[in-house]
Amino acid sequence: MTPFKAAVASFGVEAIAAPVRDPSELESVVAALAREPNGGLIVMPDIFLTAYRVEITSLVARARVPAVYPFRLFAEVGGLLSYGNDQVDNYRRAATYGDRILKGAKPSELPVQAPVKFELVINLKTAKALGLNVPLSLQQRADEVIE
């Protein structure tokens, strides 16, 4: 969390961590966030949050809070915007590793790989519902725009 807090401080905004570990906590966290003026939400990559993406995006939409999500799955179910690594590309590259290991390569000798393909997905329906105008220049940079 330290790099994240350092990054937001450089923009003159405050980061407030709101870890959620149980579905019953979602509503209270989003409600507290909605009470903050000029707030927004950045959802960090996490298997729990991804599993509850429909509930999270619905709560956030009802609270009228702009949010950025880590994976396209969130934008596809109504999230405002997602930016993160392309998970399908990661799975394909993992399969190549599996193939190499099955053919005798030692896992310890394979190079570490980081994601190389990232994608930006914007949901204009959600932006409109929030009363937000997404600049055309941002739409043009997106890998996908959901209308």
Tab-separated table of N, CA and C in Angstrom:
chain	number	residue	atom	x	y	z
A	1	MET	N	0.818	-1.193	0.000
A	1	MET	CA	0.000	0.000	0.000
A	1	MET	C	0.869	1.268	0.000
A	2	THR	N	2.102	1.183	0.450
A	2	THR	CA	2.961	2.355	0.515
A	2	THR	C	3.187	2.995	-0.851
A	3	PRO	N	3.508	2.238	-1.923
A	3	PRO	CA	3.670	2.889	-3.235
A	3	PRO	C	2.384	3.586	-3.690
A	4	PHE	N	1.238	2.976	-3.390
A	4	PHE	CA	-0.034	3.581	-3.775
A	4	PHE	C	-0.225	4.913	-3.059
A	5	LYS	N	0.010	4.930	-1.748
A	5	LYS	CA	-0.151	6.175	-0.984
A	5	LYS	C	0.823	7.248	-1.457
A	6	ALA	N	2.040	6.849	-1.804
A	6	ALA	CA	3.015	7.813	-2.315
A	6	ALA	C	2.546	8.392	-3.648
A	7	ALA	N	1.979	7.540	-4.492
A	7	ALA	CA	1.507	8.012	-5.800
A	7	ALA	C	0.354	8.989	-5.647
A	8	VAL	N	-0.615	8.675	-4.806
A	8	VAL	CA	-1.762	9.582	-4.673
A	8	VAL	C	-1.353	10.892	-4.020
A	9	ALA	N	-0.377	10.855	-3.110
A	9	ALA	CA	0.088	12.088	-2.478
A	9	ALA	C	0.678	13.038	-3.514
A	10	SER	N	1.317	12.489	-4.546
A	10	SER	CA	1.896	13.341	-5.588
A	10	SER	C	0.820	14.069	-6.387
A	11	PHE	N	-0.434	13.589	-6.311
A	11	PHE	CA	-1.546	14.259	-6.987
A	11	PHE	C	-2.324	15.164	-6.032
A	12	GLY	N	-1.894	15.232	-4.789
A	12	GLY	CA	-2.559	16.090	-3.820
A	12	GLY	C	-3.890	15.550	-3.328
A	13	VAL	N	-4.051	14.254	-3.346
A	13	VAL	CA	-5.274	13.643	-2.830
A	13	VAL	C	-4.907	12.678	-1.702
A	14	GLU	N	-5.905	12.283	-0.951
A	14	GLU	CA	-5.682	11.377	0.170
A	14	GLU	C	-6.214	9.994	-0.158
A	15	ALA	N	-5.440	8.976	0.166
A	15	ALA	CA	-5.872	7.586	-0.013
A	15	ALA	C	-6.339	7.053	1.336
A	16	ILE	N	-7.501	6.472	1.334
A	16	ILE	CA	-8.032	5.860	2.549
A	16	ILE	C	-8.238	4.384	2.259
A	17	ALA	N	-7.494	3.552	2.937
A	17	ALA	CA	-7.621	2.105	2.728
A	17	ALA	C	-8.914	1.616	3.373
A	18	ALA	N	-9.599	0.760	2.662
A	18	ALA	CA	-10.839	0.175	3.168
A	18	ALA	C	-10.849	-1.310	2.826
A	19	PRO	N	-10.015	-2.079	3.508
A	19	PRO	CA	-9.973	-3.513	3.200
A	19	PRO	C	-11.294	-4.198	3.528
A	20	VAL	N	-11.704	-5.079	2.638
A	20	VAL	CA	-12.946	-5.830	2.824
A	20	VAL	C	-12.592	-7.304	2.717
A	21	ARG	N	-13.029	-8.075	3.716
A	21	ARG	CA	-12.703	-9.498	3.724
A	21	ARG	C	-13.934	-10.392	3.762
A	22	ASP	N	-15.095	-9.760	3.832
A	22	ASP	CA	-16.334	-10.513	3.945
A	22	ASP	C	-17.424	-9.764	3.177
A	23	PRO	N	-18.294	-10.482	2.462
A	23	PRO	CA	-19.344	-9.804	1.688
A	23	PRO	C	-20.227	-8.880	2.536
A	24	SER	N	-20.391	-9.211	3.807
A	24	SER	CA	-21.235	-8.384	4.670
A	24	SER	C	-20.636	-7.000	4.917
A	25	GLU	N	-19.342	-6.821	4.659
A	25	GLU	CA	-18.679	-5.526	4.852
A	25	GLU	C	-18.819	-4.599	3.657
A	26	LEU	N	-19.187	-5.134	2.518
A	26	LEU	CA	-19.212	-4.335	1.286
A	26	LEU	C	-20.106	-3.110	1.392
A	27	GLU	N	-21.326	-3.308	1.825
A	27	GLU	CA	-22.296	-2.210	1.846
A	27	GLU	C	-21.858	-1.071	2.759
A	28	SER	N	-21.351	-1.392	3.941
A	28	SER	CA	-20.948	-0.328	4.865
A	28	SER	C	-19.730	0.439	4.345
A	29	VAL	N	-18.807	-0.242	3.694
A	29	VAL	CA	-17.627	0.427	3.143
A	29	VAL	C	-18.037	1.377	2.021
A	30	VAL	N	-18.904	0.920	1.135
A	30	VAL	CA	-19.350	1.778	0.025
A	30	VAL	C	-20.182	2.944	0.559
A	31	ALA	N	-21.024	2.710	1.547
A	31	ALA	CA	-21.835	3.787	2.132
A	31	ALA	C	-20.939	4.846	2.771
A	32	ALA	N	-19.902	4.426	3.480
A	32	ALA	CA	-18.969	5.381	4.091
A	32	ALA	C	-18.246	6.176	3.014
A	33	LEU	N	-17.862	5.513	1.954
A	33	LEU	CA	-17.183	6.181	0.847
A	33	LEU	C	-18.103	7.215	0.193
A	34	ALA	N	-19.359	6.880	0.045
A	34	ALA	CA	-20.318	7.778	-0.606
A	34	ALA	C	-20.545	9.058	0.206
A	35	ARG	N	-20.325	9.010	1.504
A	35	ARG	CA	-20.514	10.194	2.357
A	35	ARG	C	-19.373	11.200	2.207
A	36	GLU	N	-18.249	10.765	1.675
A	36	GLU	CA	-17.097	11.652	1.504
A	36	GLU	C	-17.290	12.528	0.267
A	37	PRO	N	-17.121	13.837	0.386
A	37	PRO	CA	-17.278	14.700	-0.792
A	37	PRO	C	-16.133	14.505	-1.785
A	38	ASN	N	-16.467	14.565	-3.055
A	38	ASN	CA	-15.480	14.471	-4.134
A	38	ASN	C	-14.638	13.204	-4.055
A	39	GLY	N	-15.227	12.133	-3.613
A	39	GLY	CA	-14.498	10.880	-3.461
A	39	GLY	C	-14.590	10.012	-4.698
A	40	GLY	N	-13.829	8.975	-4.680
A	40	GLY	CA	-13.827	7.981	-5.731
A	40	GLY	C	-13.241	6.706	-5.157
A	41	LEU	N	-13.298	5.668	-5.931
A	41	LEU	CA	-12.850	4.364	-5.466
A	41	LEU	C	-11.879	3.763	-6.472
A	42	ILE	N	-10.793	3.229	-5.969
A	42	ILE	CA	-9.874	2.441	-6.787
A	42	ILE	C	-9.882	1.050	-6.190
A	43	VAL	N	-10.381	0.090	-6.945
A	43	VAL	CA	-10.438	-1.295	-6.486
A	43	VAL	C	-9.132	-1.962	-6.876
A	44	MET	N	-8.467	-2.511	-5.886
A	44	MET	CA	-7.181	-3.164	-6.124
A	44	MET	C	-7.407	-4.602	-6.599
A	45	PRO	N	-6.455	-5.155	-7.343
A	45	PRO	CA	-6.601	-6.541	-7.808
A	45	PRO	C	-6.597	-7.505	-6.623
A	46	ASP	N	-7.659	-8.278	-6.521
A	46	ASP	CA	-7.819	-9.191	-5.397
A	46	ASP	C	-8.852	-10.237	-5.790
A	47	ILE	N	-8.611	-11.491	-5.465
A	47	ILE	CA	-9.523	-12.560	-5.868
A	47	ILE	C	-10.892	-12.399	-5.203
A	48	PHE	N	-10.926	-11.965	-3.954
A	48	PHE	CA	-12.200	-11.753	-3.262
A	48	PHE	C	-13.019	-10.681	-3.978
A	49	LEU	N	-12.384	-9.541	-4.269
A	49	LEU	CA	-13.092	-8.440	-4.925
A	49	LEU	C	-13.549	-8.832	-6.327
A	50	THR	N	-12.736	-9.603	-7.026
A	50	THR	CA	-13.124	-10.065	-8.354
A	50	THR	C	-14.320	-11.004	-8.259
A	51	ALA	N	-14.333	-11.871	-7.273
A	51	ALA	CA	-15.450	-12.809	-7.105
A	51	ALA	C	-16.755	-12.075	-6.820
A	52	TYR	N	-16.682	-10.936	-6.155
A	52	TYR	CA	-17.885	-10.171	-5.806
A	52	TYR	C	-18.035	-8.916	-6.674
A	53	ARG	N	-17.520	-8.979	-7.898
A	53	ARG	CA	-17.541	-7.805	-8.774
A	53	ARG	C	-18.945	-7.312	-9.089
A	54	VAL	N	-19.907	-8.204	-9.258
A	54	VAL	CA	-21.286	-7.770	-9.566
A	54	VAL	C	-21.861	-7.001	-8.384
A	55	GLU	N	-21.676	-7.533	-7.197
A	55	GLU	CA	-22.187	-6.850	-5.999
A	55	GLU	C	-21.489	-5.502	-5.794
A	56	ILE	N	-20.180	-5.485	-5.982
A	56	ILE	CA	-19.420	-4.250	-5.778
A	56	ILE	C	-19.828	-3.183	-6.781
A	57	THR	N	-19.869	-3.532	-8.061
A	57	THR	CA	-20.227	-2.521	-9.068
A	57	THR	C	-21.661	-2.031	-8.877
A	58	SER	N	-22.554	-2.906	-8.433
A	58	SER	CA	-23.941	-2.494	-8.176
A	58	SER	C	-24.021	-1.526	-7.001
A	59	LEU	N	-23.342	-1.854	-5.910
A	59	LEU	CA	-23.337	-0.966	-4.739
A	59	LEU	C	-22.723	0.389	-5.070
A	60	VAL	N	-21.622	0.369	-5.792
A	60	VAL	CA	-20.928	1.602	-6.151
A	60	VAL	C	-21.808	2.452	-7.077
A	61	ALA	N	-22.498	1.813	-8.015
A	61	ALA	CA	-23.384	2.550	-8.924
A	61	ALA	C	-24.543	3.183	-8.153
A	62	ARG	N	-25.150	2.416	-7.245
A	62	ARG	CA	-26.266	2.965	-6.440
A	62	ARG	C	-25.805	4.138	-5.579
A	63	ALA	N	-24.561	4.073	-5.097
A	63	ALA	CA	-24.024	5.153	-4.270
A	63	ALA	C	-23.516	6.327	-5.113
A	64	ARG	N	-23.501	6.139	-6.444
A	64	ARG	CA	-23.067	7.167	-7.389
A	64	ARG	C	-21.622	7.609	-7.130
A	65	VAL	N	-20.757	6.627	-6.941
A	65	VAL	CA	-19.335	6.876	-6.700
A	65	VAL	C	-18.557	6.457	-7.942
A	66	PRO	N	-17.750	7.345	-8.501
A	66	PRO	CA	-16.909	6.929	-9.637
A	66	PRO	C	-15.835	5.959	-9.152
A	67	ALA	N	-15.587	4.921	-9.940
A	67	ALA	CA	-14.630	3.898	-9.525
A	67	ALA	C	-13.809	3.396	-10.703
A	68	VAL	N	-12.575	3.035	-10.399
A	68	VAL	CA	-11.664	2.438	-11.360
A	68	VAL	C	-11.359	1.032	-10.863
A	69	TYR	N	-11.419	0.084	-11.776
A	69	TYR	CA	-11.274	-1.325	-11.422
A	69	TYR	C	-10.049	-1.923	-12.117
A	70	PRO	N	-9.550	-3.062	-11.590
A	70	PRO	CA	-8.317	-3.619	-12.141
A	70	PRO	C	-8.479	-4.485	-13.387
A	71	PHE	N	-9.696	-4.968	-13.653
A	71	PHE	CA	-9.868	-5.891	-14.773
A	71	PHE	C	-11.129	-5.568	-15.556
A	72	ARG	N	-11.114	-5.901	-16.834
A	72	ARG	CA	-12.247	-5.647	-17.730
A	72	ARG	C	-13.537	-6.286	-17.234
A	73	LEU	N	-13.441	-7.380	-16.478
A	73	LEU	CA	-14.636	-8.050	-15.950
A	73	LEU	C	-15.535	-7.075	-15.198
A	74	PHE	N	-14.936	-6.114	-14.508
A	74	PHE	CA	-15.703	-5.139	-13.739
A	74	PHE	C	-16.467	-4.189	-14.664
A	75	ALA	N	-15.802	-3.690	-15.694
A	75	ALA	CA	-16.469	-2.774	-16.635
A	75	ALA	C	-17.578	-3.494	-17.395
A	76	GLU	N	-17.377	-4.769	-17.664
A	76	GLU	CA	-18.378	-5.540	-18.393
A	76	GLU	C	-19.670	-5.723	-17.589
A	77	VAL	N	-19.576	-5.678	-16.257
A	77	VAL	CA	-20.781	-5.836	-15.432
A	77	VAL	C	-21.274	-4.508	-14.872
A	78	GLY	N	-20.783	-3.394	-15.421
A	78	GLY	CA	-21.313	-2.092	-15.046
A	78	GLY	C	-20.352	-1.148	-14.369
A	79	GLY	N	-19.104	-1.552	-14.171
A	79	GLY	CA	-18.118	-0.642	-13.582
A	79	GLY	C	-17.785	0.484	-14.555
A	80	LEU	N	-17.403	1.625	-14.029
A	80	LEU	CA	-17.132	2.803	-14.854
A	80	LEU	C	-15.937	2.610	-15.784
A	81	LEU	N	-14.828	2.161	-15.236
A	81	LEU	CA	-13.605	2.114	-16.017
A	81	LEU	C	-12.699	1.029	-15.442
A	82	SER	N	-12.033	0.313	-16.311
A	82	SER	CA	-11.039	-0.647	-15.833
A	82	SER	C	-9.741	-0.433	-16.584
A	83	TYR	N	-8.654	-0.592	-15.846
A	83	TYR	CA	-7.328	-0.559	-16.457
A	83	TYR	C	-6.471	-1.577	-15.721
A	84	GLY	N	-5.962	-2.519	-16.468
A	84	GLY	CA	-5.120	-3.536	-15.850
A	84	GLY	C	-4.589	-4.490	-16.894
A	85	ASN	N	-3.872	-5.490	-16.401
A	85	ASN	CA	-3.295	-6.433	-17.349
A	85	ASN	C	-4.384	-7.278	-17.989
A	86	ASP	N	-4.093	-7.702	-19.209
A	86	ASP	CA	-5.017	-8.547	-19.968
A	86	ASP	C	-4.875	-9.966	-19.444
A	87	GLN	N	-5.857	-10.415	-18.692
A	87	GLN	CA	-5.770	-11.727	-18.056
A	87	GLN	C	-5.724	-12.862	-19.069
A	88	VAL	N	-6.428	-12.741	-20.170
A	88	VAL	CA	-6.400	-13.796	-21.187
A	88	VAL	C	-4.988	-13.946	-21.734
A	89	ASP	N	-4.308	-12.833	-21.969
A	89	ASP	CA	-2.919	-12.893	-22.439
A	89	ASP	C	-2.036	-13.576	-21.402
A	90	ASN	N	-2.251	-13.283	-20.123
A	90	ASN	CA	-1.468	-13.938	-19.063
A	90	ASN	C	-1.698	-15.440	-19.054
A	91	TYR	N	-2.950	-15.868	-19.238
A	91	TYR	CA	-3.255	-17.303	-19.252
A	91	TYR	C	-2.565	-17.988	-20.433
A	92	ARG	N	-2.587	-17.339	-21.577
A	92	ARG	CA	-1.918	-17.919	-22.752
A	92	ARG	C	-0.427	-18.092	-22.496
A	93	ARG	N	0.175	-17.078	-21.914
A	93	ARG	CA	1.606	-17.151	-21.651
A	93	ARG	C	1.908	-18.183	-20.573
A	94	ALA	N	1.020	-18.375	-19.613
A	94	ALA	CA	1.204	-19.405	-18.581
A	94	ALA	C	1.153	-20.790	-19.206
A	95	ALA	N	0.287	-20.959	-20.200
A	95	ALA	CA	0.199	-22.259	-20.880
A	95	ALA	C	1.520	-22.596	-21.561
A	96	THR	N	2.185	-21.602	-22.099
A	96	THR	CA	3.495	-21.815	-22.728
A	96	THR	C	4.500	-22.309	-21.689
A	97	TYR	N	4.444	-21.736	-20.497
A	97	TYR	CA	5.317	-22.191	-19.417
A	97	TYR	C	5.008	-23.640	-19.062
A	98	GLY	N	3.731	-23.954	-18.919
A	98	GLY	CA	3.333	-25.327	-18.613
A	98	GLY	C	3.850	-26.290	-19.654
A	99	ASP	N	3.747	-25.916	-20.910
A	99	ASP	CA	4.235	-26.749	-22.005
A	99	ASP	C	5.745	-26.979	-21.880
A	100	ARG	N	6.474	-25.929	-21.580
A	100	ARG	CA	7.929	-26.064	-21.452
A	100	ARG	C	8.299	-26.987	-20.290
A	101	ILE	N	7.555	-26.878	-19.188
A	101	ILE	CA	7.830	-27.730	-18.019
A	101	ILE	C	7.509	-29.183	-18.342
A	102	LEU	N	6.394	-29.412	-19.025
A	102	LEU	CA	6.027	-30.783	-19.398
A	102	LEU	C	7.034	-31.406	-20.367
A	103	LYS	N	7.731	-30.553	-21.093
A	103	LYS	CA	8.748	-31.057	-22.033
A	103	LYS	C	10.126	-31.160	-21.387
A	104	GLY	N	10.178	-30.959	-20.053
A	104	GLY	CA	11.427	-31.198	-19.337
A	104	GLY	C	12.155	-29.981	-18.796
A	105	ALA	N	11.701	-28.779	-19.090
A	105	ALA	CA	12.389	-27.599	-18.561
A	105	ALA	C	12.216	-27.539	-17.046
A	106	LYS	N	13.233	-27.069	-16.365
A	106	LYS	CA	13.163	-26.912	-14.918
A	106	LYS	C	12.517	-25.554	-14.606
A	107	PRO	N	11.465	-25.545	-13.803
A	107	PRO	CA	10.799	-24.274	-13.491
A	107	PRO	C	11.749	-23.215	-12.945
A	108	SER	N	12.725	-23.629	-12.144
A	108	SER	CA	13.665	-22.674	-11.554
A	108	SER	C	14.565	-22.022	-12.598
A	109	GLU	N	14.633	-22.603	-13.782
A	109	GLU	CA	15.490	-22.052	-14.837
A	109	GLU	C	14.714	-21.195	-15.842
A	110	LEU	N	13.408	-21.157	-15.701
A	110	LEU	CA	12.598	-20.331	-16.599
A	110	LEU	C	12.607	-18.884	-16.112
A	111	PRO	N	12.649	-17.941	-17.035
A	111	PRO	CA	12.662	-16.537	-16.614
A	111	PRO	C	11.313	-16.116	-16.012
A	112	VAL	N	11.393	-15.217	-15.069
A	112	VAL	CA	10.174	-14.646	-14.468
A	112	VAL	C	9.551	-13.720	-15.507
A	113	GLN	N	8.256	-13.803	-15.637
A	113	GLN	CA	7.572	-12.941	-16.596
A	113	GLN	C	6.604	-12.015	-15.885
A	114	ALA	N	6.516	-10.821	-16.377
A	114	ALA	CA	5.552	-9.838	-15.884
A	114	ALA	C	4.530	-9.624	-16.993
A	115	PRO	N	3.350	-9.142	-16.638
A	115	PRO	CA	2.366	-8.849	-17.685
A	115	PRO	C	2.942	-7.872	-18.708
A	116	VAL	N	2.591	-8.085	-19.964
A	116	VAL	CA	3.088	-7.214	-21.027
A	116	VAL	C	1.959	-6.510	-21.776
A	117	LYS	N	0.749	-7.006	-21.607
A	117	LYS	CA	-0.377	-6.416	-22.320
A	117	LYS	C	-1.382	-5.880	-21.300
A	118	PHE	N	-1.698	-4.609	-21.427
A	118	PHE	CA	-2.645	-3.954	-20.534
A	118	PHE	C	-3.807	-3.428	-21.365
A	119	GLU	N	-4.969	-3.287	-20.715
A	119	GLU	CA	-6.126	-2.804	-21.467
A	119	GLU	C	-6.948	-1.826	-20.643
A	120	LEU	N	-7.497	-0.862	-21.355
A	120	LEU	CA	-8.373	0.157	-20.788
A	120	LEU	C	-9.768	-0.061	-21.361
A	121	VAL	N	-10.747	-0.230	-20.473
A	121	VAL	CA	-12.133	-0.417	-20.896
A	121	VAL	C	-12.968	0.653	-20.183
A	122	ILE	N	-13.781	1.369	-20.957
A	122	ILE	CA	-14.622	2.434	-20.415
A	122	ILE	C	-16.078	2.076	-20.662
A	123	ASN	N	-16.895	2.188	-19.630
A	123	ASN	CA	-18.319	1.924	-19.738
A	123	ASN	C	-19.051	3.271	-19.794
A	124	LEU	N	-19.434	3.695	-21.003
A	124	LEU	CA	-20.094	4.990	-21.174
A	124	LEU	C	-21.501	5.013	-20.583
A	125	LYS	N	-22.159	3.855	-20.541
A	125	LYS	CA	-23.493	3.803	-19.910
A	125	LYS	C	-23.382	4.180	-18.440
A	126	THR	N	-22.374	3.669	-17.782
A	126	THR	CA	-22.174	3.983	-16.366
A	126	THR	C	-21.764	5.443	-16.200
A	127	ALA	N	-20.887	5.926	-17.071
A	127	ALA	CA	-20.475	7.326	-17.004
A	127	ALA	C	-21.684	8.248	-17.133
A	128	LYS	N	-22.555	7.941	-18.066
A	128	LYS	CA	-23.763	8.751	-18.262
A	128	LYS	C	-24.643	8.713	-17.018
A	129	ALA	N	-24.809	7.532	-16.429
A	129	ALA	CA	-25.632	7.396	-15.226
A	129	ALA	C	-25.056	8.200	-14.062
A	130	LEU	N	-23.728	8.354	-14.034
A	130	LEU	CA	-23.071	9.130	-12.981
A	130	LEU	C	-22.995	10.620	-13.316
A	131	GLY	N	-23.426	10.975	-14.525
A	131	GLY	CA	-23.359	12.361	-14.953
A	131	GLY	C	-21.958	12.803	-15.314
A	132	LEU	N	-21.125	11.853	-15.728
A	132	LEU	CA	-19.742	12.153	-16.089
A	132	LEU	C	-19.573	12.209	-17.595
A	133	ASN	N	-18.746	13.135	-18.043
A	133	ASN	CA	-18.415	13.252	-19.450
A	133	ASN	C	-17.008	12.682	-19.643
A	134	VAL	N	-16.899	11.599	-20.383
A	134	VAL	CA	-15.591	10.992	-20.639
A	134	VAL	C	-15.010	11.671	-21.874
A	135	PRO	N	-13.870	12.336	-21.719
A	135	PRO	CA	-13.290	13.043	-22.861
A	135	PRO	C	-13.067	12.110	-24.053
A	136	LEU	N	-13.299	12.634	-25.232
A	136	LEU	CA	-13.120	11.863	-26.455
A	136	LEU	C	-11.695	11.332	-26.561
A	137	SER	N	-10.714	12.133	-26.126
A	137	SER	CA	-9.322	11.685	-26.200
A	137	SER	C	-9.091	10.431	-25.367
A	138	LEU	N	-9.766	10.306	-24.219
A	138	LEU	CA	-9.650	9.105	-23.388
A	138	LEU	C	-10.376	7.937	-24.052
A	139	GLN	N	-11.550	8.197	-24.625
A	139	GLN	CA	-12.288	7.149	-25.332
A	139	GLN	C	-11.464	6.581	-26.483
A	140	GLN	N	-10.755	7.454	-27.186
A	140	GLN	CA	-9.953	7.014	-28.326
A	140	GLN	C	-8.762	6.163	-27.908
A	141	ARG	N	-8.297	6.321	-26.695
A	141	ARG	CA	-7.177	5.526	-26.195
A	141	ARG	C	-7.626	4.182	-25.637
A	142	ALA	N	-8.916	4.044	-25.400
A	142	ALA	CA	-9.434	2.819	-24.794
A	142	ALA	C	-9.347	1.642	-25.759
A	143	ASP	N	-9.137	0.476	-25.192
A	143	ASP	CA	-9.157	-0.753	-25.982
A	143	ASP	C	-10.590	-1.137	-26.314
A	144	GLU	N	-11.514	-0.769	-25.420
A	144	GLU	CA	-12.931	-1.010	-25.667
A	144	GLU	C	-13.753	0.050	-24.962
A	145	VAL	N	-14.807	0.497	-25.638
A	145	VAL	CA	-15.761	1.429	-25.057
A	145	VAL	C	-17.124	0.742	-25.086
A	146	ILE	N	-17.712	0.585	-23.922
A	146	ILE	CA	-19.029	-0.051	-23.813
A	146	ILE	C	-20.063	1.070	-23.835
A	147	GLU	N	-20.987	0.974	-24.803
A	147	GLU	CA	-21.994	2.036	-24.944
A	147	GLU	C	-23.356	1.586	-24.532
